[in-house]
CSV table of C-alpha atoms and ligand atoms in Angstrom, one decimal:
chain,number,residue,atom,x,y,z
A,30,MET,CA,15.1,-0.8,-14.7
A,31,PRO,CA,14.3,2.7,-13.7
A,32,LEU,CA,11.6,3.3,-11.1
A,33,VAL,CA,8.3,3.1,-13.0
A,34,SER,CA,5.1,5.1,-12.8
A,35,MET,CA,2.5,3.5,-10.5
A,36,ARG,CA,-0.1,4.4,-13.1
A,37,GLN,CA,1.6,2.2,-15.7
A,38,LEU,CA,1.9,-0.6,-13.2
A,39,LEU,CA,-1.8,-0.4,-12.3
A,40,ASP,CA,-3.0,0.0,-15.9
A,41,GLU,CA,-1.1,-3.2,-16.7
A,42,ALA,CA,-2.6,-4.9,-13.7
A,43,ALA,CA,-6.1,-3.9,-14.9
A,44,LYS,CA,-5.4,-5.3,-18.4
A,45,GLY,CA,-4.2,-8.6,-16.8
A,46,GLY,CA,-7.0,-8.7,-14.2
A,47,TYR,CA,-4.6,-8.9,-11.2
A,48,GLY,CA,-3.7,-6.9,-8.1
A,49,VAL,CA,-0.4,-5.5,-7.0
A,50,GLY,CA,0.8,-5.6,-3.4
A,51,ALA,CA,2.1,-2.3,-2.0
A,52,PHE,CA,4.4,-3.2,0.9
A,53,ASN,CA,5.6,-0.7,3.5
A,54,VAL,CA,9.3,-0.3,4.3
A,55,ASN,CA,11.4,1.4,6.9
A,56,ASP,CA,14.8,-0.2,6.4
A,57,MET,CA,17.1,-2.1,4.1
A,58,GLU,CA,16.2,-5.6,5.2
A,59,GLN,CA,12.5,-5.0,4.3
A,60,ILE,CA,13.4,-3.8,0.9
A,61,GLN,CA,15.6,-6.8,0.4
A,62,ALA,CA,12.9,-9.2,1.5
A,63,ILE,CA,10.4,-7.6,-1.0
A,64,MET,CA,12.9,-7.7,-3.9
A,65,GLU,CA,13.9,-11.3,-3.2
A,66,ALA,CA,10.2,-12.2,-3.2
A,67,ALA,CA,9.5,-10.2,-6.4
A,68,MET,CA,12.5,-11.9,-8.1
A,69,GLU,CA,11.4,-15.3,-7.0
A,70,THR,CA,7.8,-14.8,-8.2
A,71,GLN,CA,8.7,-12.5,-11.1
A,72,SER,CA,6.3,-9.8,-9.8
A,73,PRO,CA,6.0,-6.1,-10.5
A,74,VAL,CA,5.9,-4.4,-7.1
A,75,ILE,CA,5.0,-1.2,-5.2
A,76,ILE,CA,7.3,-0.2,-2.4
A,77,GLN,CA,5.8,2.4,-0.2
A,78,ALA,CA,7.0,4.6,2.6
A,79,SER,CA,4.8,6.4,5.2
A,80,ARG,CA,5.8,9.8,6.6
A,81,GLY,CA,6.9,7.8,9.7
A,82,ALA,CA,9.1,5.6,7.6
A,83,ARG,CA,10.7,8.6,5.9
A,84,ALA,CA,11.4,10.2,9.3
A,85,PHE,CA,12.8,7.0,10.7
A,86,ALA,CA,15.1,6.1,7.9
A,87,GLN,CA,15.8,9.6,6.6
A,88,ASP,CA,14.7,10.5,3.1
A,89,ARG,CA,17.9,10.0,1.3
A,90,TYR,CA,18.8,6.7,2.8
A,91,LEU,CA,15.3,5.4,1.9
A,92,PHE,CA,15.4,6.8,-1.6
A,93,HIS,CA,18.8,5.3,-2.3
A,94,LEU,CA,18.0,2.0,-0.9
A,95,ILE,CA,15.0,1.7,-3.2
A,96,LEU,CA,17.1,3.0,-6.1
A,97,ALA,CA,19.6,0.3,-5.3
A,98,ALA,CA,16.8,-2.3,-5.6
A,99,SER,CA,16.0,-1.0,-9.1
A,100,GLU,CA,19.6,-1.3,-10.1
A,101,LEU,CA,20.1,-4.8,-8.6
A,102,TYR,CA,16.8,-6.1,-10.1
A,103,PRO,CA,16.6,-4.5,-13.6
A,104,GLU,CA,13.9,-7.0,-14.7
A,105,ILE,CA,11.5,-6.0,-11.9
A,106,PRO,CA,9.2,-3.0,-12.4
A,107,ILE,CA,9.2,-1.0,-9.1
A,108,ALA,CA,7.0,2.0,-8.3
A,109,MET,CA,8.1,4.0,-5.3
A,110,HIS,CA,5.1,5.4,-3.5
A,111,GLN,CA,4.4,7.9,-0.6
A,112,ASP,CA,1.9,6.2,1.6
A,113,HIS,CA,-0.6,8.5,3.4
A,114,GLY,CA,0.7,12.0,2.5
A,115,ASN,CA,-0.9,14.3,5.0
A,116,SER,CA,-0.5,17.6,3.0
A,117,PHE,CA,0.5,19.1,-0.3
A,118,GLU,CA,4.0,19.8,1.1
A,119,THR,CA,4.5,16.1,2.1
A,120,CYS,CA,3.6,15.0,-1.4
A,121,LYS,CA,5.7,17.7,-3.1
A,122,SER,CA,8.8,16.7,-1.0
A,123,ALA,CA,8.3,13.1,-2.0
A,124,ILE,CA,8.1,14.1,-5.7
A,125,GLU,CA,11.2,16.2,-5.4
A,126,LEU,CA,13.0,13.3,-3.8
A,127,GLY,CA,12.1,11.0,-6.8
A,128,PHE,CA,9.0,9.1,-5.7
A,129,THR,CA,7.1,8.0,-8.8
A,130,SER,CA,3.8,8.0,-7.0
A,131,VAL,CA,2.1,9.7,-4.0
A,132,MET,CA,-1.0,9.2,-1.9
A,133,MET,CA,-2.7,12.4,-0.9
A,134,ASP,CA,-4.8,11.3,2.0
A,135,GLY,CA,-7.1,14.3,2.1
A,136,SER,CA,-9.7,12.3,4.1
A,137,LEU,CA,-7.9,13.6,7.2
A,138,LYS,CA,-6.6,17.0,8.0
A,139,GLU,CA,-2.9,17.7,8.2
A,140,ASP,CA,-2.8,16.4,11.8
A,141,GLY,CA,-3.5,12.9,10.2
A,142,LYS,CA,-6.3,12.4,12.7
A,143,THR,CA,-9.3,14.6,12.1
A,144,PRO,CA,-11.7,13.8,9.2
A,145,THR,CA,-12.0,16.6,6.6
A,146,SER,CA,-15.0,17.8,4.8
A,147,PHE,CA,-15.6,16.4,1.2
A,148,GLU,CA,-14.8,19.9,-0.2
A,149,GLU,CA,-11.5,20.1,1.7
A,150,ASN,CA,-10.5,16.6,0.5
A,151,VAL,CA,-11.3,17.5,-3.2
A,152,GLU,CA,-9.4,20.7,-3.0
A,153,VAL,CA,-6.1,19.4,-1.5
A,154,THR,CA,-6.2,16.2,-3.7
A,155,ARG,CA,-6.8,18.3,-6.8
A,156,LYS,CA,-3.9,20.5,-5.9
A,157,VAL,CA,-1.5,17.5,-5.6
A,158,VAL,CA,-2.8,16.1,-9.0
A,159,GLU,CA,-2.1,19.5,-10.6
A,160,TYR,CA,1.5,19.4,-9.3
A,161,ALA,CA,2.2,15.7,-9.8
A,162,HIS,CA,0.8,14.9,-13.3
A,163,PRO,CA,3.0,17.4,-15.2
A,164,ARG,CA,5.9,15.7,-13.5
A,165,GLY,CA,4.7,12.2,-14.6
A,166,VAL,CA,3.9,11.2,-11.0
A,167,THR,CA,0.9,9.1,-10.1
A,168,VAL,CA,-1.7,10.2,-7.4
A,169,GLU,CA,-3.8,8.1,-5.2
A,170,GLY,CA,-6.6,9.8,-3.2
A,171,GLU,CA,-8.8,8.5,-0.4
A,172,ILE,CA,-12.5,9.0,0.0
A,173,GLY,CA,-14.1,7.8,3.3
A,174,VAL,CA,-11.9,7.3,6.3
A,175,LEU,CA,-10.1,4.1,7.3
A,176,GLY,CA,-10.1,2.9,10.9
A,177,GLY,CA,-7.1,2.3,13.2
A,178,ILE,CA,-3.8,4.2,13.4
A,179,GLU,CA,-0.5,3.4,11.8
A,180,ASP,CA,2.7,5.3,12.4
A,181,GLY,CA,0.7,8.0,14.2
A,182,HIS,CA,-1.6,8.4,11.2
A,183,GLY,CA,-5.3,7.6,11.4
A,184,ALA,CA,-8.6,8.5,12.8
A,185,GLY,CA,-8.8,5.5,15.1
A,186,GLY,CA,-12.1,3.6,15.4
A,187,THR,CA,-13.3,0.4,13.8
A,188,GLY,CA,-13.3,1.6,10.2
A,189,LEU,CA,-17.1,1.5,10.0
A,190,GLU,CA,-17.6,5.1,11.2
A,191,HIS,CA,-16.9,6.7,7.8
A,192,VAL,CA,-17.3,4.1,5.0
A,193,THR,CA,-17.2,5.5,1.5
A,194,ASP,CA,-20.4,6.9,0.0
A,195,PRO,CA,-20.5,5.7,-3.7
A,196,ASP,CA,-22.0,9.0,-5.0
A,197,GLN,CA,-19.1,10.9,-3.3
A,198,ALA,CA,-16.6,8.4,-4.8
A,199,VAL,CA,-17.8,9.2,-8.3
A,200,GLU,CA,-17.8,12.9,-7.7
A,201,PHE,CA,-14.4,12.7,-6.1
A,202,ALA,CA,-12.8,10.8,-9.0
A,203,GLU,CA,-14.3,13.2,-11.5
A,204,ARG,CA,-13.3,16.4,-9.7
A,205,THR,CA,-9.7,15.4,-8.7
A,206,GLY,CA,-8.5,13.3,-11.6
A,207,VAL,CA,-6.7,10.8,-9.3
A,208,ASP,CA,-5.2,7.7,-10.9
A,209,ALA,CA,-6.2,5.4,-8.0
A,210,LEU,CA,-8.8,5.6,-5.4
A,211,ALA,CA,-8.6,4.3,-1.8
A,212,ILE,CA,-12.0,3.5,-0.4
A,213,ALA,CA,-13.1,2.8,3.2
A,214,ILE,CA,-15.1,-0.5,3.4
A,215,GLY,CA,-14.6,-1.3,7.1
A,216,THR,CA,-10.8,-2.1,7.1
A,217,SER,CA,-8.4,-0.5,9.5
A,218,HIS,CA,-4.6,-0.2,9.8
A,219,GLY,CA,-2.8,-2.4,12.3
A,220,ALA,CA,-3.2,-5.9,13.8
A,221,TYR,CA,-6.5,-5.3,15.6
A,222,LYS,CA,-9.1,-5.1,12.8
A,223,PHE,CA,-11.8,-7.6,13.7
A,224,THR,CA,-12.7,-9.5,16.8
A,225,LYS,CA,-13.8,-12.6,14.8
A,226,LYS,CA,-13.6,-13.7,11.2
A,227,PRO,CA,-15.2,-10.8,9.3
A,228,ASP,CA,-18.6,-11.1,7.7
A,229,GLY,CA,-20.5,-8.6,5.6
A,230,SER,CA,-21.6,-6.7,8.7
A,231,VAL,CA,-18.0,-5.4,9.3
A,232,LEU,CA,-16.2,-5.9,5.9
A,233,LYS,CA,-18.3,-4.2,3.3
A,234,MET,CA,-17.4,-6.0,0.1
A,235,ASP,CA,-20.9,-5.2,-1.3
A,236,LEU,CA,-20.0,-1.5,-1.1
A,237,LEU,CA,-16.7,-2.1,-2.9
A,238,ILE,CA,-18.6,-3.9,-5.7
A,239,GLU,CA,-21.2,-1.1,-5.9
A,240,ILE,CA,-18.4,1.5,-6.2
A,241,HIS,CA,-16.6,-0.6,-8.9
A,242,ASN,CA,-19.9,-0.9,-10.8
A,243,ARG,CA,-20.2,2.9,-10.8
A,244,LEU,CA,-16.5,3.5,-11.6
A,245,PRO,CA,-15.6,0.4,-13.7
A,246,HIS,CA,-12.3,1.7,-15.0
A,247,THR,CA,-11.0,3.3,-11.8
A,248,HIS,CA,-8.1,1.6,-10.0
A,249,LEU,CA,-9.4,0.9,-6.5
A,250,VAL,CA,-7.1,0.6,-3.5
A,251,MET,CA,-7.6,-1.5,-0.4
A,252,HIS,CA,-5.8,-0.2,2.6
A,253,GLY,CA,-5.5,-2.1,5.9
A,254,SER,CA,-5.3,-5.4,4.0
A,255,SER,CA,-3.1,-7.5,6.2
A,256,SER,CA,-4.7,-10.9,6.8
A,257,VAL,CA,-3.0,-11.2,10.3
A,258,PRO,CA,-2.6,-15.0,10.0
A,259,LYS,CA,-3.0,-17.0,13.2
A,260,GLU,CA,0.3,-18.8,12.4
A,261,LEU,CA,2.2,-15.5,12.6
A,262,GLN,CA,0.4,-14.4,15.8
A,263,ASP,CA,1.2,-17.8,17.3
A,264,ILE,CA,5.0,-17.5,16.6
A,265,VAL,CA,5.1,-14.1,18.3
A,266,ASN,CA,3.2,-15.4,21.3
A,267,GLU,CA,5.1,-18.7,21.6
A,268,TYR,CA,8.3,-16.7,22.1
A,269,GLY,CA,7.2,-14.3,24.8
A,270,GLY,CA,4.9,-12.0,22.8
A,271,LYS,CA,1.5,-10.8,24.2
A,272,LEU,CA,-0.7,-10.3,21.1
A,273,LYS,CA,-4.5,-10.5,21.8
A,274,GLU,CA,-6.5,-12.8,19.5
A,275,THR,CA,-7.4,-10.9,16.4
A,276,TRP,CA,-8.6,-11.3,12.7
A,277,GLY,CA,-7.5,-9.5,9.6
A,278,VAL,CA,-8.9,-9.4,6.0
A,279,PRO,CA,-9.2,-12.9,4.6
A,280,VAL,CA,-7.2,-13.3,1.4
A,281,GLU,CA,-10.4,-14.6,-0.4
A,282,GLU,CA,-12.1,-11.3,0.3
A,283,ILE,CA,-9.1,-9.4,-1.2
A,284,GLN,CA,-9.3,-11.8,-4.3
A,285,LEU,CA,-13.0,-10.9,-4.6
A,286,GLY,CA,-11.9,-7.2,-4.5
A,287,ILE,CA,-9.4,-7.9,-7.3
A,288,ARG,CA,-12.1,-9.4,-9.4
A,289,ASN,CA,-14.0,-6.1,-8.8
A,290,GLY,CA,-11.5,-3.4,-9.7
A,291,VAL,CA,-9.0,-3.5,-6.8
A,292,ARG,CA,-5.5,-3.0,-8.2
A,293,LYS,CA,-3.4,-2.0,-5.2
A,294,ILE,CA,-3.4,-3.8,-1.9
A,295,ASN,CA,-1.6,-2.3,1.1
A,296,VAL,CA,0.2,-4.7,3.4
A,297,ASP,CA,2.3,-3.7,6.3
A,298,THR,CA,1.2,-5.5,9.5
A,299,ASP,CA,1.7,-9.0,8.2
A,300,ASN,CA,5.3,-8.3,7.5
A,301,ARG,CA,5.8,-6.6,10.9
A,302,LEU,CA,4.4,-9.7,12.5
A,303,ALA,CA,6.6,-12.1,10.5
A,304,ILE,CA,9.7,-10.0,11.4
A,305,THR,CA,8.9,-9.8,15.1
A,306,GLY,CA,8.1,-13.5,15.3
A,307,ALA,CA,11.4,-14.5,13.7
A,308,ILE,CA,13.5,-12.1,15.9
A,309,ARG,CA,11.7,-13.3,19.1
A,310,LYS,CA,12.3,-16.9,18.2
A,311,VAL,CA,16.0,-16.4,17.8
A,312,LEU,CA,16.4,-14.3,21.0
A,313,TRP,CA,14.2,-16.6,23.0
A,314,THR,CA,15.7,-19.9,21.9
A,315,GLN,CA,19.3,-18.8,21.6
A,316,PRO,CA,19.8,-16.2,24.2
A,317,GLU,CA,23.5,-16.3,23.8
A,318,LYS,CA,23.2,-14.7,20.3
A,319,PHE,CA,24.2,-11.0,20.0
A,320,ASP,CA,25.2,-10.6,16.3
A,321,PRO,CA,22.2,-8.7,14.7
A,322,ARG,CA,22.7,-10.8,11.6
A,323,ASP,CA,21.7,-13.9,13.5
A,324,TYR,CA,18.2,-12.5,13.9
A,325,MET,CA,17.9,-10.1,11.0
A,326,LYS,CA,18.5,-12.8,8.5
A,327,PRO,CA,15.7,-15.0,9.7
A,328,ALA,CA,13.5,-11.9,10.0
A,329,ARG,CA,14.2,-11.0,6.4
A,330,ASP,CA,13.5,-14.6,5.3
A,331,ALA,CA,10.2,-14.6,7.2
A,332,MET,CA,9.1,-11.4,5.5
A,333,HIS,CA,10.2,-12.7,2.1
A,334,LYS,CA,8.0,-15.7,2.6
A,335,VAL,CA,4.9,-13.6,3.4
A,336,VAL,CA,5.5,-11.2,0.5
A,337,ALA,CA,6.0,-14.0,-2.0
A,338,GLN,CA,2.8,-15.7,-0.8
A,339,ARG,CA,0.8,-12.5,-1.2
A,340,MET,CA,2.3,-11.8,-4.6
A,341,THR,CA,1.0,-15.2,-5.7
A,342,GLN,CA,-2.4,-14.7,-4.1
A,343,PHE,CA,-2.9,-11.2,-5.6
A,344,GLY,CA,-2.0,-12.6,-9.1
A,345,GLN,CA,0.9,-10.3,-9.8
A,346,ALA,CA,3.3,-13.2,-9.9
A,347,GLY,CA,4.7,-13.9,-13.4
A,348,HIS,CA,3.9,-10.4,-14.7
A,349,ALA,CA,7.2,-8.7,-14.2
A,350,GLY,CA,8.3,-9.2,-17.8
A,351,ASP,CA,5.0,-8.3,-19.5
A,352,TYR,CA,5.9,-4.7,-20.3
A,353,ALA,CA,8.8,-2.2,-20.8
A,354,PRO,CA,8.8,0.8,-18.5
A,355,ILE,CA,7.6,4.0,-19.9
A,356,ALA,CA,9.9,7.0,-19.0
A,357,ILE,CA,8.3,9.3,-16.4
A,358,SER,CA,8.7,12.2,-18.9
A,359,GLU,CA,6.6,10.2,-21.4
A,360,ILE,CA,4.0,9.6,-18.7
A,361,ALA,CA,3.9,13.4,-18.1
A,362,LYS,CA,3.3,13.9,-21.8
A,363,GLY,CA,0.5,11.3,-21.7
A,364,TYR,CA,-1.3,13.3,-19.0
A,365,ALA,CA,-0.8,16.5,-20.9
A,366,ASP,CA,-2.1,15.2,-24.3
A,367,GLY,CA,-5.0,13.2,-22.7
A,368,SER,CA,-3.7,9.8,-23.8
A,369,LEU,CA,-3.5,8.9,-20.1
A,370,SER,CA,-7.1,9.7,-19.0
A,371,THR,CA,-7.8,11.3,-15.7
A,372,GLN,CA,-11.5,11.3,-16.1
A,373,PRO,CA,-13.3,8.2,-14.9
A,374,LEU,CA,-15.8,6.2,-16.9
A,375,ILE,CA,-19.0,6.6,-14.9
A,376,ALA,CA,-21.7,4.0,-15.2
A,377,ALA,CA,-25.4,4.7,-14.5
A,378,LYS,CA,-26.7,3.6,-11.0
B,8,13P,P1,-2.1,-3.2,7.4
B,8,13P,O1,-1.9,-2.6,8.8
B,8,13P,O2,-3.4,-4.0,7.3
B,8,13P,O3,-1.0,-4.0,6.9
B,8,13P,O4,-2.4,-2.0,6.4
B,8,13P,C1,-1.3,-1.2,5.9
B,8,13P,C2,-1.7,-0.1,5.1
B,8,13P,O5,-2.9,0.1,4.7
B,8,13P,C3,-0.7,1.0,4.8
B,8,13P,O6,-1.3,2.1,4.2
């Protein structure tokens, strides 16, 4: 199956009332783990690469690895997404490379650290939409600022400093025409999100529900959605790691989000933990091993297990065969003739 538009994938998820995991990758083994999990659970999937991942793997390696996945698994719809584009140029280069979806994170300036003004965010996001849609490419924007830092990108902090203002979310969706909207509700990137199991004082699910009620047809995106399971932390620490005690986003809260308009759920840290734990275990218990396959295979298997579990929990499992891919050129026509709407339905307060 050719790579598909993320817009198609999310529209289908909205029809089916489920969420789709967007899993970050840097290398071949991570892509293989995701595809094995997608095949096992028959799930459509979003494979995403940050700027850091593109630099680490080199664009053409990464692109061709994901393309190989689409050739090897023709029955699985795959959207290839740029995570946290920091500028128009980053998004343009991803589109030129063949990504079918980009995130323009205009919540931060090009340095990927300093929050922007609302107007700056609208302006750069709108510019990306105007470039992407005629090419059939999906655009995700962000309003509000997430906490933490991932791959050098992020404002830091707890995630509560710049939570999304619902009025701004409505105006942003209206003025930019984005296909998907990432909102800040207290989550942050990385392993250290919460110091105890999060309650409503730190994870603002009420705010998410309020935004969904105002924008009932807009595909919402939850970033920083690793659950950071204790079992994965324990494996890392049992074999010489030094992770401090920490909590992520409970899966039940993500499922509540999915019942309230969340269609894309970003997960990276859980997979990093699974991989690191598996590698540590081999090297710690079998120090005579030196063939990378002896630890990369368990690492890939550990990530496969986490991804398959999330696919089932997010509800995307079993939906790979629900629809045929629409060619990207047809998606472009849909944006042009208005059959793919870019104006949100806005409900009264
Ligand atoms: P986690 O660090 O919680 O996995 O979040 C990843 C993410 O949001 C990537 O954009």
